[in-house]
CSV table of C-alpha atoms in Angstrom, one decimal:
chain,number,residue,atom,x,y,z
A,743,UNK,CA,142.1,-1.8,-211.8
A,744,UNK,CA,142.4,1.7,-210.4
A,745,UNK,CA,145.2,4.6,-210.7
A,746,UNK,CA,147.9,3.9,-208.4
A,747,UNK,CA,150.1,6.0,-206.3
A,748,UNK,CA,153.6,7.7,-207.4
A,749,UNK,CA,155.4,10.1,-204.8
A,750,UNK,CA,156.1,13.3,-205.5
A,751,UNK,CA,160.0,13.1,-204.2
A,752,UNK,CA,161.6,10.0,-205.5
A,753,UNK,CA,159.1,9.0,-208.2
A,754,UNK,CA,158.2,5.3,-206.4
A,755,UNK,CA,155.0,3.9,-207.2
A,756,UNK,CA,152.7,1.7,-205.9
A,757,UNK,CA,149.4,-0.1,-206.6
A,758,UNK,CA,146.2,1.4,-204.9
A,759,UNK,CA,145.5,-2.2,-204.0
A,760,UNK,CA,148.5,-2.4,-201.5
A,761,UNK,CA,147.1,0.3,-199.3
A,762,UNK,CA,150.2,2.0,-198.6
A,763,UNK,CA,148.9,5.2,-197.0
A,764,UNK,CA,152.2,7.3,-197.9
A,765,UNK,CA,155.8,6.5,-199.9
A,766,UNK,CA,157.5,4.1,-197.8
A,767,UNK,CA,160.8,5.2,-198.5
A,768,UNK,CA,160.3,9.1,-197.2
A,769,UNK,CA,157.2,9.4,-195.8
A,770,UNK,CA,155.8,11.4,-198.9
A,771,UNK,CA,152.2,11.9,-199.1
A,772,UNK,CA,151.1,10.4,-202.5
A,773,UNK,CA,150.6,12.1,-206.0
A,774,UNK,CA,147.6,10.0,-207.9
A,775,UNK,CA,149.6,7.7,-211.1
A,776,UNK,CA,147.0,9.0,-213.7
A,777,UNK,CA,146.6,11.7,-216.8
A,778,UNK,CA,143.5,13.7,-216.6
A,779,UNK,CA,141.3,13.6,-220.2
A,780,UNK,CA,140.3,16.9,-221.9
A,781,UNK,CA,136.6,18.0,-220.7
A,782,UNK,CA,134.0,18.9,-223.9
A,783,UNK,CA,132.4,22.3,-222.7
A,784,UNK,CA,129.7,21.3,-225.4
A,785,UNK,CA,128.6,18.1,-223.7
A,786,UNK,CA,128.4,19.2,-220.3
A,787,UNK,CA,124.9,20.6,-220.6
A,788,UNK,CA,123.5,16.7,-221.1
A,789,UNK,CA,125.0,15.7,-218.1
A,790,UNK,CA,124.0,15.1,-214.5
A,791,UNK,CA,124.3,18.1,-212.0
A,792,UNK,CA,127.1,16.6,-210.4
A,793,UNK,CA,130.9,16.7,-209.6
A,794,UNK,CA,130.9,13.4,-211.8
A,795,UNK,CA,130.1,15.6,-215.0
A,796,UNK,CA,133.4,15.7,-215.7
A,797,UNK,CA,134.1,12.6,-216.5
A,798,UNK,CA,137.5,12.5,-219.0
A,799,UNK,CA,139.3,14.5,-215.9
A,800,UNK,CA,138.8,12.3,-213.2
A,801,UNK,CA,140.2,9.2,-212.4
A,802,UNK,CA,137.4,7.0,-211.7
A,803,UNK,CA,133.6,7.3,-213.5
A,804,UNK,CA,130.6,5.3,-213.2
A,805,UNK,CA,130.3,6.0,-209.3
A,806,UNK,CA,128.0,3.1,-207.4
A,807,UNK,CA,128.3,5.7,-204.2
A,808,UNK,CA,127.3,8.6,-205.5
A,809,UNK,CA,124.9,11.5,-202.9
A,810,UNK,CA,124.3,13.8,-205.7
A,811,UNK,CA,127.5,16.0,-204.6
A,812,UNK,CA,129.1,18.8,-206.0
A,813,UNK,CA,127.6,21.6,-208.9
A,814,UNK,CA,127.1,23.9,-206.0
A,815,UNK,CA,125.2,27.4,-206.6
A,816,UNK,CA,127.2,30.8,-206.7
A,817,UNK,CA,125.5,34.1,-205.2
A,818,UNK,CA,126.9,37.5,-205.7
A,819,UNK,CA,127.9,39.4,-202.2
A,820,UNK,CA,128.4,42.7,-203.0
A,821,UNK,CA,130.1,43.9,-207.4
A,822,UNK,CA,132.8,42.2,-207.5
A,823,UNK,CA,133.0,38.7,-204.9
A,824,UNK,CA,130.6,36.3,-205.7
A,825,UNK,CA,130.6,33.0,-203.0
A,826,UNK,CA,130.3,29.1,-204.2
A,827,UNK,CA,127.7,27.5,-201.8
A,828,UNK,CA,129.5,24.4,-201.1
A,829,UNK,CA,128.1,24.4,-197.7
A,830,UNK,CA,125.4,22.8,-199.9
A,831,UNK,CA,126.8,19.2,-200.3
A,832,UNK,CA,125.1,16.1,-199.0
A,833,UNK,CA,127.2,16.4,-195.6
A,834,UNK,CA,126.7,20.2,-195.7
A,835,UNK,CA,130.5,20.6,-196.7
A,836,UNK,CA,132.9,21.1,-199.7
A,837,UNK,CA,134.6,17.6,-198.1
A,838,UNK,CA,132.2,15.7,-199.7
A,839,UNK,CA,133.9,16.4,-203.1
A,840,UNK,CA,137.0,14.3,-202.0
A,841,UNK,CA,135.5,11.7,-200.2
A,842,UNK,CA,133.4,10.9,-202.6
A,843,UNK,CA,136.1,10.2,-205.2
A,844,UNK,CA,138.1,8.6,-202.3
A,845,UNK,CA,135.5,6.4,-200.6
A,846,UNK,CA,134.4,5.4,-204.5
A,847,UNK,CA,138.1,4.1,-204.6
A,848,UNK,CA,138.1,2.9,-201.1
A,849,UNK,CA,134.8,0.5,-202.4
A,850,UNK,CA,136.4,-0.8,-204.9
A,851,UNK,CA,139.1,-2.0,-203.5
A,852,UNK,CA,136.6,-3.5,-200.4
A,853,UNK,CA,139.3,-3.3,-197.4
A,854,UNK,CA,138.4,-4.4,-194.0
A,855,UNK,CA,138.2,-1.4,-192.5
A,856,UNK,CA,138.1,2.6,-193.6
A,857,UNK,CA,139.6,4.8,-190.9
A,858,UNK,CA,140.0,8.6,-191.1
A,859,UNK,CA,141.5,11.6,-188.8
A,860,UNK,CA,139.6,14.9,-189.1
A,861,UNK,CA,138.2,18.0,-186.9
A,862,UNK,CA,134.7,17.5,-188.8
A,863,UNK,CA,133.7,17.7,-192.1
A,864,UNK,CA,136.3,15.2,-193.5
A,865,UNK,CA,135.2,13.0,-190.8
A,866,UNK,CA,131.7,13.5,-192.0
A,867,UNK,CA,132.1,13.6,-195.6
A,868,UNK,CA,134.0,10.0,-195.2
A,869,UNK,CA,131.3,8.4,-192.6
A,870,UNK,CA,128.6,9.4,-194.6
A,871,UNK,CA,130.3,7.9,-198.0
A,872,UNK,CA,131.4,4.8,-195.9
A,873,UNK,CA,127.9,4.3,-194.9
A,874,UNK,CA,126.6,4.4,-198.6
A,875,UNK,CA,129.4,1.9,-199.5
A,876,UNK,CA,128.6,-0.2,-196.7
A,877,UNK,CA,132.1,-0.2,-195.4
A,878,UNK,CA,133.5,-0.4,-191.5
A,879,UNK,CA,134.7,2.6,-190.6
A,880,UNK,CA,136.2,4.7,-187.6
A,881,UNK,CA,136.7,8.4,-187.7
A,882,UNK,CA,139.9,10.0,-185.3
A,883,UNK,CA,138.7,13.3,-183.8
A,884,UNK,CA,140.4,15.9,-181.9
A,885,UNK,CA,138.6,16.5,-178.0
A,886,UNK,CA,137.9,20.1,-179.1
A,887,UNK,CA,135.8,18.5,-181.9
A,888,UNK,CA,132.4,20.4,-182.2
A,889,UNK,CA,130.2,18.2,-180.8
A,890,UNK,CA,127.8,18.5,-183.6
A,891,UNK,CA,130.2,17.1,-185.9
A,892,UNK,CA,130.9,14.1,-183.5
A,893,UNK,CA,127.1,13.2,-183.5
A,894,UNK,CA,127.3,13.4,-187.1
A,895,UNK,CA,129.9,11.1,-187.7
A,896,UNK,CA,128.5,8.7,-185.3
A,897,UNK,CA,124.7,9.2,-186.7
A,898,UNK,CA,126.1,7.8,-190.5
A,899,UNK,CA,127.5,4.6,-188.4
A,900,UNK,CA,131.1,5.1,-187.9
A,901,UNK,CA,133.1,4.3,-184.8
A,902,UNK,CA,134.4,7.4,-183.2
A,903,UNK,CA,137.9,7.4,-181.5
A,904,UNK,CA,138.1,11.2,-179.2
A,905,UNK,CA,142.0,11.8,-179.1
A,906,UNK,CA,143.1,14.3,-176.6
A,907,UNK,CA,145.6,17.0,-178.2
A,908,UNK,CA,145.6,19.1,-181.3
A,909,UNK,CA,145.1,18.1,-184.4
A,910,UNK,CA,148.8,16.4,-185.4
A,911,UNK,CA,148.2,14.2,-182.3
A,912,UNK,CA,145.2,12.8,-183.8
A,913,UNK,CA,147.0,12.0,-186.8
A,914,UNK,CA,149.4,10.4,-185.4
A,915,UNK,CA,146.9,7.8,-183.6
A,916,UNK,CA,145.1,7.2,-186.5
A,917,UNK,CA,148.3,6.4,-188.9
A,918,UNK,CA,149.1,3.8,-186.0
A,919,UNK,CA,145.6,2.3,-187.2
A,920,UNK,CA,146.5,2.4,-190.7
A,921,UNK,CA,149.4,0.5,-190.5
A,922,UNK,CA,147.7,-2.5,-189.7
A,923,UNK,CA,146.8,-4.9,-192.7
A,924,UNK,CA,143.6,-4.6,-194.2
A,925,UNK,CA,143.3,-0.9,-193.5
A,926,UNK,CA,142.3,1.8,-196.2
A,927,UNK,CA,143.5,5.4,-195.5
A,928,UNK,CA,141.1,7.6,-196.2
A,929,UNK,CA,143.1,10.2,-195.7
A,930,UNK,CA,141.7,14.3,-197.1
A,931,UNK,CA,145.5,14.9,-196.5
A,932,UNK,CA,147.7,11.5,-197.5
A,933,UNK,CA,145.3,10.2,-200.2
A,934,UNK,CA,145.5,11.9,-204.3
A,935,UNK,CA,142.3,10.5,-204.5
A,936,UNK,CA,140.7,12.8,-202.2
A,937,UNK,CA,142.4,15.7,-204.5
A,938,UNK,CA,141.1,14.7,-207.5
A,939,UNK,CA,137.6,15.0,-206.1
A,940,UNK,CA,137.9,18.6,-204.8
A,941,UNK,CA,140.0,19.7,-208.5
A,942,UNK,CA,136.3,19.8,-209.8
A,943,UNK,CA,135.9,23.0,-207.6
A,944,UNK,CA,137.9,24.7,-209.9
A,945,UNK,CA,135.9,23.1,-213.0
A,946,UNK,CA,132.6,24.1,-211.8
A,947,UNK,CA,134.1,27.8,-211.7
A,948,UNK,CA,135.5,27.5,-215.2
A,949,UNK,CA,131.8,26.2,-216.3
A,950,UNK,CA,130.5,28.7,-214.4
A,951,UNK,CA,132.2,31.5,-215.9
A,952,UNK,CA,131.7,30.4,-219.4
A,953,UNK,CA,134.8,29.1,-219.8
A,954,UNK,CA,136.9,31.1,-217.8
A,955,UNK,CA,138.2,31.3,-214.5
A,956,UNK,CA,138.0,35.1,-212.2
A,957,UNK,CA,140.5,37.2,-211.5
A,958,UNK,CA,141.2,35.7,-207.9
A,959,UNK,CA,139.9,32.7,-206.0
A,960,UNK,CA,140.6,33.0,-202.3
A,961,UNK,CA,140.7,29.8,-200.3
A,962,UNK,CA,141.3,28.4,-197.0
A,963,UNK,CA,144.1,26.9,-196.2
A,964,UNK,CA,144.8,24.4,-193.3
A,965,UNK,CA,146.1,21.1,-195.1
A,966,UNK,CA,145.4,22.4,-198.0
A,967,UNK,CA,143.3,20.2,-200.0
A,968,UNK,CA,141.0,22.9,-201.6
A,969,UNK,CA,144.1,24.6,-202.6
A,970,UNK,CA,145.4,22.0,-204.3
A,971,UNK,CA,142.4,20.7,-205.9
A,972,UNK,CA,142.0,24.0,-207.7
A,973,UNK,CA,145.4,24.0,-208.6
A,974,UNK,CA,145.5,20.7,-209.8
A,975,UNK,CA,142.4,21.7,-211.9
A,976,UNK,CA,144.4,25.0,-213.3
A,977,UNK,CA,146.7,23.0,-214.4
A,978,UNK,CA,144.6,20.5,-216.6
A,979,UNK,CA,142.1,23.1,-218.0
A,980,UNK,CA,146.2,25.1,-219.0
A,981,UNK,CA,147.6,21.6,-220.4
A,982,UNK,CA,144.0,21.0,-222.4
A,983,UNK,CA,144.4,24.5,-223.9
A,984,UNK,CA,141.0,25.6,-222.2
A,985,UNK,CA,142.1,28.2,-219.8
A,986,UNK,CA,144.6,31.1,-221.1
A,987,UNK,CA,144.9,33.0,-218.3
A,988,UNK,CA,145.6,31.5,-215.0
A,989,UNK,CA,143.6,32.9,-211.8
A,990,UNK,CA,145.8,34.0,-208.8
A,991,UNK,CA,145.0,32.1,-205.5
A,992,UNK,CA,144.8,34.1,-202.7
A,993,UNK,CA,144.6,31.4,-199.1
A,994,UNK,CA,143.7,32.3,-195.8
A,995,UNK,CA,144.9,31.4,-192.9
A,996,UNK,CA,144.0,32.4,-188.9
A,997,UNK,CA,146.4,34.6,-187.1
A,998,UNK,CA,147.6,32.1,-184.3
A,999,UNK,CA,147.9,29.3,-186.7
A,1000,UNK,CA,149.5,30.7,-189.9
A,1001,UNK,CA,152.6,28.3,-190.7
A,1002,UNK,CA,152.3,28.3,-194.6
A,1003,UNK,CA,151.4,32.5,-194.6
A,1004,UNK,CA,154.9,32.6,-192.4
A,1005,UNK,CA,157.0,30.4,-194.9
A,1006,UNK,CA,155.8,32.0,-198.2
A,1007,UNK,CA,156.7,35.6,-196.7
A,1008,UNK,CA,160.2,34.3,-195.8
A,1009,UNK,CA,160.5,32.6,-199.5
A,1010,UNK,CA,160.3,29.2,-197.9
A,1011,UNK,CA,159.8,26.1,-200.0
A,1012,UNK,CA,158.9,23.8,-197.2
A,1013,UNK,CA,158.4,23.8,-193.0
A,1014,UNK,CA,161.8,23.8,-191.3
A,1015,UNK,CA,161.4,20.9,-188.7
A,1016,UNK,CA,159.7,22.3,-185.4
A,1017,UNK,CA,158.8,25.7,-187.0
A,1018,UNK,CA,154.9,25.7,-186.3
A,1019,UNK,CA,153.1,25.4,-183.2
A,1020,UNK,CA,149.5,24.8,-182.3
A,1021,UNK,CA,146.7,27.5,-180.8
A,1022,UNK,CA,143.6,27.3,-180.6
A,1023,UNK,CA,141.5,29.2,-183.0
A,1024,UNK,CA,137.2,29.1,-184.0
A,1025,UNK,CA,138.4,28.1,-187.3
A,1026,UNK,CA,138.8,24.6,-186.0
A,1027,UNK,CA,139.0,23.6,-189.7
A,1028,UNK,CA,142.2,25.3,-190.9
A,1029,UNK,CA,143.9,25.2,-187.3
A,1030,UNK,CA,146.8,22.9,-189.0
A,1031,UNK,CA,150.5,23.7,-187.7
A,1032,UNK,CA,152.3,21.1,-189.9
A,1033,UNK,CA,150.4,20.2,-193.1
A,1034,UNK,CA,151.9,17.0,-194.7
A,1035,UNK,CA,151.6,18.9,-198.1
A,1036,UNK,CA,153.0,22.2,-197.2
A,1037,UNK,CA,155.7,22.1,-199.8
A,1038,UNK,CA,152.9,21.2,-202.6
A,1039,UNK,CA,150.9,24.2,-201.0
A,1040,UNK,CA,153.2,26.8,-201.2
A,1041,UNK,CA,154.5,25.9,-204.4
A,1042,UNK,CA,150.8,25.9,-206.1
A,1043,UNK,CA,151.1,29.8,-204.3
A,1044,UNK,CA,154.1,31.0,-206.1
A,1045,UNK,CA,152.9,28.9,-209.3
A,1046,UNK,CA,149.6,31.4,-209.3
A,1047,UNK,CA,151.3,34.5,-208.0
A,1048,UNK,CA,149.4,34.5,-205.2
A,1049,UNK,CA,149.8,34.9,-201.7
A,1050,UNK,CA,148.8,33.7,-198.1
A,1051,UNK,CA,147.2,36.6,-195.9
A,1052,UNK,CA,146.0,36.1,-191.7
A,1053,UNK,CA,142.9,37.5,-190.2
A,1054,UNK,CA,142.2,37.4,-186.7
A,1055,UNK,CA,139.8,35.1,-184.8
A,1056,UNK,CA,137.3,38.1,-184.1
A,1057,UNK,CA,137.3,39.0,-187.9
A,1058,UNK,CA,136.6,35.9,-188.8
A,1059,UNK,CA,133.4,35.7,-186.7
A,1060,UNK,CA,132.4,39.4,-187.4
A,1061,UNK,CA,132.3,37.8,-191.4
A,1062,UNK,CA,130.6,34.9,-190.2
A,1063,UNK,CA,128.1,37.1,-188.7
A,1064,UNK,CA,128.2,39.4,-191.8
A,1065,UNK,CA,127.1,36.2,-194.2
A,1066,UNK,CA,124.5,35.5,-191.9
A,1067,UNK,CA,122.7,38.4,-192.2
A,1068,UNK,CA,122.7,38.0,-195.9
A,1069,UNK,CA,121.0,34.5,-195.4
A,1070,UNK,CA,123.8,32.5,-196.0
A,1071,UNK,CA,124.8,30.6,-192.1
A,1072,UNK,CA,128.2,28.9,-192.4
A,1073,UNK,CA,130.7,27.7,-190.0
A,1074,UNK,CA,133.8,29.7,-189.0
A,1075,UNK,CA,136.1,28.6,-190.7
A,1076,UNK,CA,134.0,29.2,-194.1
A,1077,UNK,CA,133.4,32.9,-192.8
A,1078,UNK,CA,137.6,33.1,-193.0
A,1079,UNK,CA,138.2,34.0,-197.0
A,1080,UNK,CA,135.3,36.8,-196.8
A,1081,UNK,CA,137.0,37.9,-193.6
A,1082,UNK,CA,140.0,38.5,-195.8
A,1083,UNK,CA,138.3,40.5,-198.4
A,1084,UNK,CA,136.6,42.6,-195.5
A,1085,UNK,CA,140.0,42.9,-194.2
A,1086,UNK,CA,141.7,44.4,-197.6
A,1087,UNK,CA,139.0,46.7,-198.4
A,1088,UNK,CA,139.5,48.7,-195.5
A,1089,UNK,CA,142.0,51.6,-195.5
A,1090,UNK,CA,144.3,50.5,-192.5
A,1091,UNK,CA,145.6,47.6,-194.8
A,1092,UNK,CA,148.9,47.0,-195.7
A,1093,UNK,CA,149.1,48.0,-199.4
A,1094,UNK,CA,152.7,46.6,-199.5
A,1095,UNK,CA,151.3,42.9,-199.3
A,1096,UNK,CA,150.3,41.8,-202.7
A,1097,UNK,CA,147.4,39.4,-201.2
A,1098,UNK,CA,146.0,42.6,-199.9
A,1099,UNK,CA,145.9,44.5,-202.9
A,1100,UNK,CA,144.5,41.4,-204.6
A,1101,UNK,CA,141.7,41.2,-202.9
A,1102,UNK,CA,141.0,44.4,-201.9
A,1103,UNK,CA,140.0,45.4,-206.2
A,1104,UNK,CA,140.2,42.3,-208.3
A,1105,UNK,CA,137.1,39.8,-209.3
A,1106,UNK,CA,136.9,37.1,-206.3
A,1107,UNK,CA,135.4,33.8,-205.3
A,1108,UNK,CA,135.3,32.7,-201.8
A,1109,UNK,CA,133.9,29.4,-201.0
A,1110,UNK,CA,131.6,29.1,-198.2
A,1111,UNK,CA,132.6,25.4,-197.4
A,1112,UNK,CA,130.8,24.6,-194.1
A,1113,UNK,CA,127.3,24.9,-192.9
A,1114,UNK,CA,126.6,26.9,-189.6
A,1115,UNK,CA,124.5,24.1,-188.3
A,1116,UNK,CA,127.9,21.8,-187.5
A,1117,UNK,CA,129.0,24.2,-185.2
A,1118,UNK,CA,126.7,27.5,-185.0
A,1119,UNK,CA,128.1,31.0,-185.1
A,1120,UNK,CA,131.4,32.1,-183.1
A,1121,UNK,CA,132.3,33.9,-180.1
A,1122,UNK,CA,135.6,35.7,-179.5
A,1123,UNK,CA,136.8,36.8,-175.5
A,1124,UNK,CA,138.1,39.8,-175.5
């Protein structure tokens, strides 16, 4: 047996088994049915260098799937922001946390078939994982996929289906496909599973920092499932009495796709139907105008006292750049959270926006989540 599912909204559950991909009665994404143990700080020092080193919190142990993911370096930047190297993972992305956990579900459950929507690195992260499990599976990518990301997902054996539209529209054709019987969801946005995997993002910070967490961790935010997986960790190191003072989470989001950054400055607790629309953006990976989780999102925000800040496209590639010269070659969209903190530091800012201020003087994480090599570094017409 396996942790089921319970929604969010109306409290139904259901059985991991049944492969219900959201609540059937309104749609809800799922919440994972299962109580996270209280991590030993003391024994973690015997234990393998991997996500899976924190055994009591997650929901399934023992992996048989297992890459070696997760317990990712951290490098200083400049005094005060220091970055977590995730674009170090098996699939060269901070994906791989969730699918890991998801796809170690996924196998024991042995569906017919694994199917996933993504604009890269999920797709990856669950192709790759699929592979080792030895499960059929087809990945849904948007037409303005890098096509380094495509090849890939199709080198670790997975089917690819090219949808033409944005992001949502790919969704929507593959939750077609998972409505048919003997389809597993493996879903970075539907699925707890995947959630539960990228929580131990936050653990390896509070390990890190000796039992602590900093000041600030600044995050990218598109469906949010770093956001929440650190949140979700927050909350379990608070419950287990191991973290007294909770970090503020800073997300970042693109200009010209900035639904969540819009609704938390209008005190929004969810996305008014039709209130987003889609633009294209180099951060590919955050270009999200509806996320399925965008109440969860911005209530994780205001739990932290927090905020959501924009940069522009160009700033975003002038940081990419930036990190690149200091030896560390990421994608866009992990160039997006140190385009933030470039952004506060200069004078022109608006002091008035707490995000801002946050940034601009407080200890910071930023992940760097995506290798360069998926998509290689950024242009911006002008």
């Amino acid at each position: 047996m396996i942790a089921g599912y319970r929604c969010p909204r109306d409290g139904r559950t259901s059985p991991a088994a049944d492969l219900n991909w959201h609540c059937p009665d309104c749609g809800s994404p799922w919440d994972l049915d299962h109580s996270a143990g209280r991590v030993d700080q003391d024994q973690l020092a015997s234990r393998p260098a991997s996500l899976w080193r924190y055994a009591e919190a997650l929901p399934l142990n023992d992996p048989s799937i297992s890459l070696g993911e997760g317990f990712t370096p951290m490098v200083a930047l400049d005094e005060r922001v220091s970055a977590k190297l995730d674009f170090l993972m098996p699939t060269l992305s901070f994906k791989d946390r969730g699918a890991a956990m998801l796809i170690e579900a996924a196998n024991r459950l042995r569906p017919e078939r694994v199917i996933a929507d993504s604009s890269g690195n999920a797709g990856t992260a669950v192709a790759a994982y699929a592979a080792r499990a030895g499960l059929s599976c087809t990945i849904y990518v948007p037409a303005t996929t890098s096509a380094k990301k495509i090849e890939q997902v199709r080198a670790h054996g997975a089917e690819v289906m090219i949808i033409d539209g944005d992001r949502e529209t790919t969704a929507r054709a593959a939750q077609w496909g998972a409505d048919q019987p003997g389809t597993f969801y493996a879903s970075h946005v539907y699925n707890p599973y995947f959630l539960h995997g990228t929580k131990t993002y936050g653990y390896e910070l509070w390990e890190s920092y000796g039992g602590r967490l900093p000041e600030v961790i600044a995050l990218p935010v598109g469906n949010g499932t770093l956001v929440l997986g650190v949140a979700l960790a927050i909350e379990e190191l608070v419950d287990h009495g191991l973290l007294d003072r909770r970090p503020r989470l800073v997300a970042v989001q693109t200009e010209v796709v900035a639904p969540l950054a819009r609704a938390h400055r209008e005190g929004l607790i969810e996305l008014p139907a039709g209130y987003a629309t889609s633009a294209e953006t180099i951060a590919e990976g955050i270009a999200i105008a509806d996320p399925a989780r965008a109440p969860q999102i911005l209530a994780a925000i205001e739990r932290s006292g927090g905020d959501i800040v924009t940069v522009a496209d160009a700033e975003v590639a002038a940081a990419q750049q930036d990190l690149a010269a200091r030896g560390l070659y990421v994608e866009a969209t992990a160039g997006a959270c140190w385009a933030a903190v470039r952004h506060a530091e200069r004078a022109e800012t608006d002091e008035d926006q707490l995000g801002w201020q946050l940034l601009a003087d407080q200890e910071v994480v930023v992940p760097l989540c995506g290798a360069g090599l998926k998509s290689g570094l950024a242009s911006v017409q002008t």
